XYZ file of C-alpha atoms in Angstrom:
476
model
C 97.734 90.407 52.752
C 96.382 87.865 55.149
C 98.425 84.463 55.892
C 97.540 80.860 57.452
C 99.743 80.177 60.495
C 99.169 76.869 62.617
C 97.768 77.135 65.970
C 101.289 76.694 67.660
C 102.808 79.379 65.594
C 100.434 81.683 66.925
C 101.488 81.355 70.128
C 105.238 82.595 69.496
C 104.573 84.658 66.312
C 104.438 88.625 66.656
C 100.950 89.503 66.307
C 100.303 92.586 64.280
C 97.824 95.316 63.784
C 95.636 95.277 60.954
C 96.475 98.162 58.982
C 93.960 100.713 59.701
C 92.152 98.950 62.471
C 92.756 101.127 65.625
C 93.090 104.047 63.806
C 89.591 103.458 62.204
C 88.271 102.680 65.837
C 89.596 105.657 67.247
C 88.430 107.855 64.278
C 84.770 106.710 65.028
C 85.090 106.798 68.538
C 87.306 109.770 68.803
C 85.399 112.489 71.409
C 86.644 115.528 72.925
C 85.121 114.515 76.232
C 88.072 113.777 78.584
C 87.993 110.342 80.262
C 86.095 108.888 77.191
C 87.440 105.619 76.217
C 87.758 103.436 73.208
C 87.474 99.798 73.426
C 89.363 97.713 71.112
C 88.787 93.799 71.044
C 91.146 91.139 70.402
C 89.271 90.563 66.886
C 90.433 93.792 66.031
C 94.203 92.702 66.163
C 94.810 89.809 63.808
C 97.831 88.063 62.403
C 98.749 90.110 59.188
C 101.652 91.025 57.166
C 101.130 94.595 57.210
C 104.710 96.117 56.053
C 106.751 97.979 58.705
C 108.723 96.299 61.479
C 107.930 94.861 64.837
C 110.314 93.786 67.611
C 110.106 92.787 70.881
C 112.617 93.676 73.525
C 112.329 91.258 76.692
C 113.959 92.315 80.151
C 117.060 90.793 81.535
C 117.673 90.344 85.424
C 119.987 92.836 87.000
C 122.376 90.468 88.742
C 122.896 93.158 91.240
C 119.781 93.624 92.190
C 119.245 93.863 96.238
C 115.938 94.296 98.309
C 117.744 96.017 101.083
C 116.276 99.675 101.862
C 114.343 99.094 98.477
C 111.200 101.044 99.966
C 113.156 104.305 100.977
C 115.297 104.053 97.894
C 112.626 104.214 95.525
C 111.273 106.726 97.547
C 113.976 109.128 97.161
C 114.689 107.921 93.609
C 111.455 109.250 92.587
C 111.827 113.049 94.633
C 115.140 113.231 92.751
C 113.826 112.463 89.414
C 111.435 114.877 89.473
C 113.455 117.489 90.864
C 111.466 117.635 94.607
C 113.419 118.083 97.718
C 113.945 115.000 99.721
C 112.149 115.055 103.049
C 115.165 115.615 105.988
C 113.841 112.088 107.600
C 114.077 110.136 104.651
C 117.760 111.581 103.994
C 118.156 110.310 107.425
C 116.911 107.150 107.079
C 119.111 106.710 103.689
C 122.184 107.752 105.572
C 121.252 104.519 107.935
C 120.767 102.611 105.115
C 124.066 103.757 103.411
C 126.106 103.195 106.705
C 124.642 99.351 107.008
C 126.154 98.781 103.423
C 129.517 99.994 104.466
C 128.689 103.026 102.300
C 130.190 106.694 104.223
C 127.196 109.129 103.286
C 128.344 111.815 100.881
C 131.149 109.667 99.355
C 131.382 110.159 95.703
C 128.628 112.029 96.294
C 127.518 115.895 96.433
C 128.487 117.276 99.800
C 129.196 121.502 99.561
C 127.576 121.712 96.211
C 125.448 124.399 95.439
C 122.318 122.770 95.223
C 119.678 122.854 92.201
C 118.100 126.184 93.250
C 116.174 127.206 90.003
C 117.127 123.981 88.167
C 114.852 123.042 85.397
C 114.070 119.601 87.229
C 115.612 115.880 86.059
C 115.181 114.187 82.614
C 111.601 113.079 83.626
C 110.442 116.639 84.364
C 109.339 119.411 82.094
C 110.749 122.538 83.201
C 109.551 122.349 86.449
C 110.796 124.785 89.030
C 112.741 122.353 90.954
C 113.383 122.771 94.642
C 114.818 126.067 95.760
C 118.407 125.220 97.559
C 117.791 121.587 96.380
C 119.340 118.962 99.161
C 122.957 119.753 98.536
C 124.729 121.816 101.212
C 128.077 121.967 103.360
C 126.348 119.334 105.561
C 128.020 115.998 103.990
C 124.846 114.128 105.384
C 122.575 116.289 102.264
C 124.984 114.474 99.756
C 124.387 111.277 100.735
C 121.580 110.340 98.210
C 123.826 110.436 95.227
C 125.781 107.866 96.922
C 122.887 104.988 97.148
C 123.254 102.197 94.933
C 120.953 102.226 91.862
C 120.915 98.542 92.232
C 118.046 99.146 94.524
C 115.762 100.187 91.291
C 116.351 98.509 88.510
C 115.620 95.033 88.644
C 115.241 94.358 84.985
C 116.898 95.981 82.468
C 116.596 95.766 78.454
C 119.311 95.008 75.937
C 120.385 97.647 73.317
C 123.024 97.726 70.681
C 124.805 100.745 69.612
C 127.306 101.747 67.115
C 129.288 100.059 64.157
C 129.850 97.135 64.681
C 127.260 96.769 67.298
C 127.833 97.450 71.283
C 125.463 95.392 73.513
C 124.304 97.602 76.501
C 121.805 96.724 78.937
C 119.473 99.903 79.519
C 116.829 100.768 81.704
C 113.507 101.506 79.575
C 111.898 104.742 81.287
C 108.549 106.014 79.937
C 108.706 109.060 82.622
C 112.149 110.626 80.725
C 113.201 111.178 77.199
C 116.849 110.684 77.134
C 119.078 107.771 76.102
C 122.385 108.388 77.978
C 125.015 105.632 78.681
C 128.154 105.130 80.138
C 130.892 105.826 77.925
C 134.644 105.685 76.798
C 134.497 109.436 78.564
C 133.423 108.402 81.773
C 136.060 108.759 84.338
C 137.429 105.624 85.382
C 136.473 106.815 88.906
C 132.808 107.239 88.223
C 132.519 103.846 86.487
C 131.381 100.772 88.648
C 132.011 98.237 86.176
C 129.429 98.876 83.668
C 129.888 97.646 80.111
C 130.661 100.852 78.367
C 129.492 102.519 74.787
C 133.339 102.876 73.111
C 133.180 105.852 70.673
C 136.420 105.455 68.859
C 135.184 101.601 68.367
C 132.077 102.777 66.441
C 132.746 103.671 62.851
C 129.484 105.525 62.803
C 129.588 107.603 65.682
C 129.864 111.354 64.822
C 129.951 114.408 67.360
C 127.315 116.200 67.578
C 128.838 119.582 67.331
C 127.728 121.685 70.295
C 125.291 119.774 72.141
C 125.570 118.928 75.506
C 123.203 117.436 78.497
C 122.899 118.291 82.101
C 120.676 116.083 84.162
C 120.167 117.637 87.521
C 118.193 116.093 90.122
C 116.611 117.251 93.359
C 119.233 116.046 95.563
C 121.637 118.382 93.857
C 123.431 115.522 91.894
C 123.675 115.766 88.425
C 124.720 113.388 84.981
C 125.939 115.612 81.997
C 128.230 114.948 78.919
C 127.958 115.821 75.179
C 126.320 113.850 72.328
C 127.192 111.513 69.415
C 124.692 110.424 66.357
C 125.267 106.692 66.263
C 123.305 103.657 65.267
C 121.209 102.002 67.507
C 119.177 99.071 67.492
C 116.458 97.599 69.487
C 115.104 94.054 69.091
C 116.403 94.331 65.404
C 114.860 97.806 64.622
C 117.471 100.278 63.755
C 117.960 104.030 63.871
C 120.617 105.743 62.388
C 121.641 109.008 63.610
C 120.144 108.444 66.726
C 121.390 111.215 69.542
C 123.369 109.320 72.149
C 124.570 111.210 75.241
C 127.425 110.240 76.326
C 128.349 110.657 80.216
C 131.196 112.560 80.741
C 130.298 112.854 84.755
C 128.021 110.661 86.406
C 125.851 111.074 89.610
C 127.468 108.050 91.713
C 123.911 106.388 92.528
C 124.246 105.219 88.983
C 127.868 104.304 88.869
C 126.988 101.685 91.868
C 124.757 100.012 89.602
C 127.154 98.102 87.359
C 124.919 96.008 85.289
C 123.076 99.328 84.246
C 124.952 101.126 81.421
C 122.424 103.765 81.279
C 118.734 104.848 80.096
C 116.727 104.673 77.199
C 113.840 107.264 77.710
C 110.598 106.690 76.084
C 108.408 109.926 76.804
C 108.057 113.159 74.537
C 110.744 114.774 72.757
C 109.899 118.144 74.359
C 111.593 117.102 77.456
C 115.038 115.794 76.107
C 117.742 117.012 78.301
C 119.802 117.895 75.230
C 121.072 121.571 74.347
C 120.971 124.020 72.497
C 118.071 121.508 70.544
C 116.187 118.695 72.362
C 116.488 115.340 70.447
C 114.264 112.872 69.346
C 113.760 109.749 71.454
C 114.355 106.150 69.999
C 111.014 105.557 69.629
C 110.092 108.820 67.851
C 112.743 107.755 65.396
C 111.566 104.554 64.934
C 107.861 105.361 64.672
C 107.723 105.560 61.190
C 109.270 102.449 60.232
C 107.274 100.469 62.637
C 104.100 98.326 61.830
C 101.988 100.643 63.790
C 103.208 103.703 65.697
C 103.128 102.268 69.427
C 104.943 100.161 71.705
C 103.287 97.985 75.203
C 104.921 97.513 78.371
C 104.205 93.766 80.026
C 105.986 94.112 83.261
C 105.783 91.265 85.793
C 106.562 90.584 89.414
C 109.532 88.711 90.325
C 110.373 87.544 86.789
C 111.523 89.643 83.556
C 108.865 90.799 81.116
C 109.108 92.602 77.961
C 108.224 95.852 75.385
C 107.136 95.008 72.324
C 107.143 97.510 69.542
C 104.788 97.811 66.477
C 102.468 95.308 67.520
C 100.291 94.082 70.100
C 100.518 90.648 71.052
C 97.161 89.637 72.095
C 98.302 86.978 74.377
C 99.707 89.239 76.733
C 96.406 90.502 78.057
C 92.468 89.591 78.834
C 89.626 90.955 77.479
C 89.426 93.946 75.504
C 92.162 97.360 75.280
C 90.598 100.608 76.421
C 92.354 103.512 75.391
C 92.276 106.649 76.380
C 93.800 110.289 75.257
C 97.036 110.863 76.740
C 98.080 114.537 77.770
C 101.518 115.116 76.446
C 101.568 119.032 76.937
C 104.056 118.621 79.660
C 106.006 116.087 77.775
C 104.869 112.914 79.881
C 102.489 110.033 78.861
C 99.847 111.920 81.362
C 96.110 110.660 81.954
C 93.410 111.682 84.331
C 92.173 109.095 86.499
C 88.799 109.750 88.162
C 88.535 107.687 91.256
C 89.411 104.310 93.179
C 88.048 101.433 95.611
C 89.642 99.336 98.062
C 88.685 95.486 98.272
C 88.113 92.513 96.074
C 84.646 93.016 94.897
C 84.583 93.217 91.331
C 80.944 95.216 91.862
C 82.563 97.985 94.346
C 81.651 101.607 93.939
C 83.792 103.669 92.836
C 84.792 106.815 94.864
C 84.899 110.066 92.945
C 88.349 111.288 93.205
C 89.918 112.757 90.206
C 93.652 113.429 89.812
C 96.142 113.966 86.937
C 98.842 110.969 86.773
C 101.317 109.842 84.695
C 102.428 106.341 83.074
C 105.898 105.795 84.304
C 107.997 102.549 84.155
C 110.906 104.090 85.447
C 109.334 104.785 88.936
C 109.347 101.623 91.418
C 106.237 102.674 93.432
C 102.643 103.726 92.873
C 102.455 107.656 94.192
C 98.663 108.810 94.686
C 96.844 111.526 96.454
C 96.498 111.275 100.481
C 93.017 110.688 99.976
C 93.600 107.487 97.972
C 96.350 106.335 100.066
C 95.013 106.911 103.235
C 91.572 105.038 102.381
C 93.790 102.018 101.130
C 95.658 101.505 104.224
C 92.734 101.984 106.243
C 91.803 99.039 105.483
C 94.853 97.094 106.665
C 95.249 96.641 110.307
C 98.809 96.902 110.805
C 99.278 99.538 108.338
C 100.980 102.581 109.991
C 102.675 105.767 107.882
C 106.216 105.412 109.542
C 109.188 108.071 109.533
C 111.180 105.954 110.625
C 110.858 103.643 107.601
C 109.879 105.997 105.089
C 106.402 105.646 104.339
C 103.692 103.413 104.975
C 104.313 100.005 106.416
C 102.946 96.872 107.665
C 102.899 93.480 108.633
C 104.595 91.053 106.156
C 101.888 88.520 106.834
C 98.918 90.788 105.963
C 96.519 89.621 103.422
C 96.704 92.764 101.414
C 93.024 94.056 99.318
C 93.505 95.093 96.123
C 93.253 98.793 94.710
C 90.809 99.907 91.686
C 91.620 103.198 89.864
C 88.919 104.105 87.471
C 90.728 105.195 84.316
C 87.779 107.023 82.201
C 85.221 104.081 81.669
C 88.163 101.080 82.674
C 88.731 100.138 86.193
C 92.233 99.110 86.455
C 92.787 96.785 89.367
C 96.128 96.515 91.300
C 96.194 93.398 92.660
C 96.891 93.304 96.613
C 99.855 90.575 96.452
C 101.849 93.484 94.472
C 101.405 96.038 97.267
C 104.209 94.243 99.349
C 107.227 95.810 97.865
C 110.102 94.595 100.101
C 110.852 93.867 103.866
C 112.329 96.933 106.079
C 114.473 96.701 108.954
C 111.271 97.624 111.332
C 109.365 95.133 113.343
C 106.278 95.788 115.451
C 105.765 95.258 118.823
C 105.202 91.919 118.804
C 108.559 91.151 116.861
C 106.448 90.448 113.477
C 108.658 91.671 110.580
C 107.032 94.952 108.731
C 107.101 95.406 105.098
C 107.006 98.541 102.670
C 104.112 99.504 101.025
C 103.789 100.087 97.125
C 101.396 102.896 97.371
C 102.785 105.899 98.630
C 101.693 109.342 99.252
C 102.193 111.838 95.928
C 101.872 115.057 98.105
C 104.802 117.142 96.736
C 104.780 115.793 93.269
C 102.997 117.720 90.433
C 100.750 114.695 89.795
C 100.071 111.294 90.758
C 102.906 108.496 89.282
C 101.591 104.993 88.043
C 104.805 103.090 88.707
C 106.102 99.741 88.151
C 103.450 98.412 91.072
C 100.612 99.371 88.577
C 102.377 97.760 85.411
C 102.884 94.632 87.371
C 98.895 94.185 87.221
C 98.135 96.134 83.849
C 98.929 95.437 80.186
C 99.688 99.009 78.889
C 100.020 100.429 75.121
C 101.773 103.469 74.557
C 100.286 104.409 70.892
C 102.458 107.541 69.817
C 100.528 108.076 66.435
C 97.037 109.115 68.397
C 99.069 109.992 71.724
C 96.761 107.509 73.612
C 97.499 105.123 76.398
C 95.410 101.608 76.499
C 94.974 99.416 79.552
C 94.062 95.659 79.764
C 94.042 93.184 82.681
C 97.389 90.929 82.069
C 96.360 87.709 80.950
């Protein structure tokens, strides 16, 4: 049933998909051909009463966020998240960052640990073999990653309530993992860093999931682990009862250092959930049947809080039409193929063919791409240099940076050059000019490219669980 609203109301209302409109468009255009896009115009996304629920999850500022060392931190976090061995030169750089912050390398970390040989990767990996030996050793310097403040990475968080009566926690929404884990009343005080805790005993609806445990191993040898409770979880007014909540009984110090973040809410596929012996469903998977449409959108922004919308698409948040492409969920991620790229600000630039597999990951800061694309991009920046001392590609902070266009099927996603300047480094060039860390870095060593927050700040992205598709459009 349609309803009339004023133009003023439309601007703030929840805009929901007309029942079946997107599904019909998909059915009409569905093709087994990889890279085939489905265009959905704004006219197909009308204001309607559709039944089912919709909600907006606005982000909130992490008041502990710091810029210092942000580039190397983001690099190390990505290596650790996907169970990869962190390069020795990056470890040395991180040691310098720790010392500059007054943190002793290895403190609270995993020096002397047994490493992660044969580990199954992190919450973001899907059974990847991990790194033989990991980075842990009897050398204290090898344990340093676990002690670096997580505040460098999670600039914005989102509010989630758990339990009865509801307890509000700020969590990091992550489309590259599938666990909902939190600091809790079971977390040792020595591993707490001022986080708001999930008080299990205070919730009348909490019940232990007998025999269930979780253990997320990272590429630096550190880990987070604990047991599992079923409890009521709400985000933006949508409630899931008996949601698996992973209670941390042991936490890597990299998470303990961030007082503002109480944990993680994973939004990837159920298959890579780390609960044993039986993987548990994500919040989104459990909530899908009650949503007006089985999807959520990510509208992340630069230097300000963005939002996630569940069950509806807000047409005021993007320009033009949405371009949908099939997601490959075999490995548990929102994975897709990109066909090529171009560098520069011309809208008519020719796309250079460079096929590569990628995942859409809001839990990774940087944009990790194949060397051929990264080298082509920085080849257009006069002062750019791949610096071991800085941990990756850097350039003068006053450089005017070109756009990077990435072809996703027939859709060309433009990543604005202004978003490629991640943060200042401690490095200066020969003239004394400040150097900044690049937002795009090499994906060498990763099993796929990672389209992280640098990409999301230019693109409005739809994660359609019902059709296992991704939709892209330029931000409004």
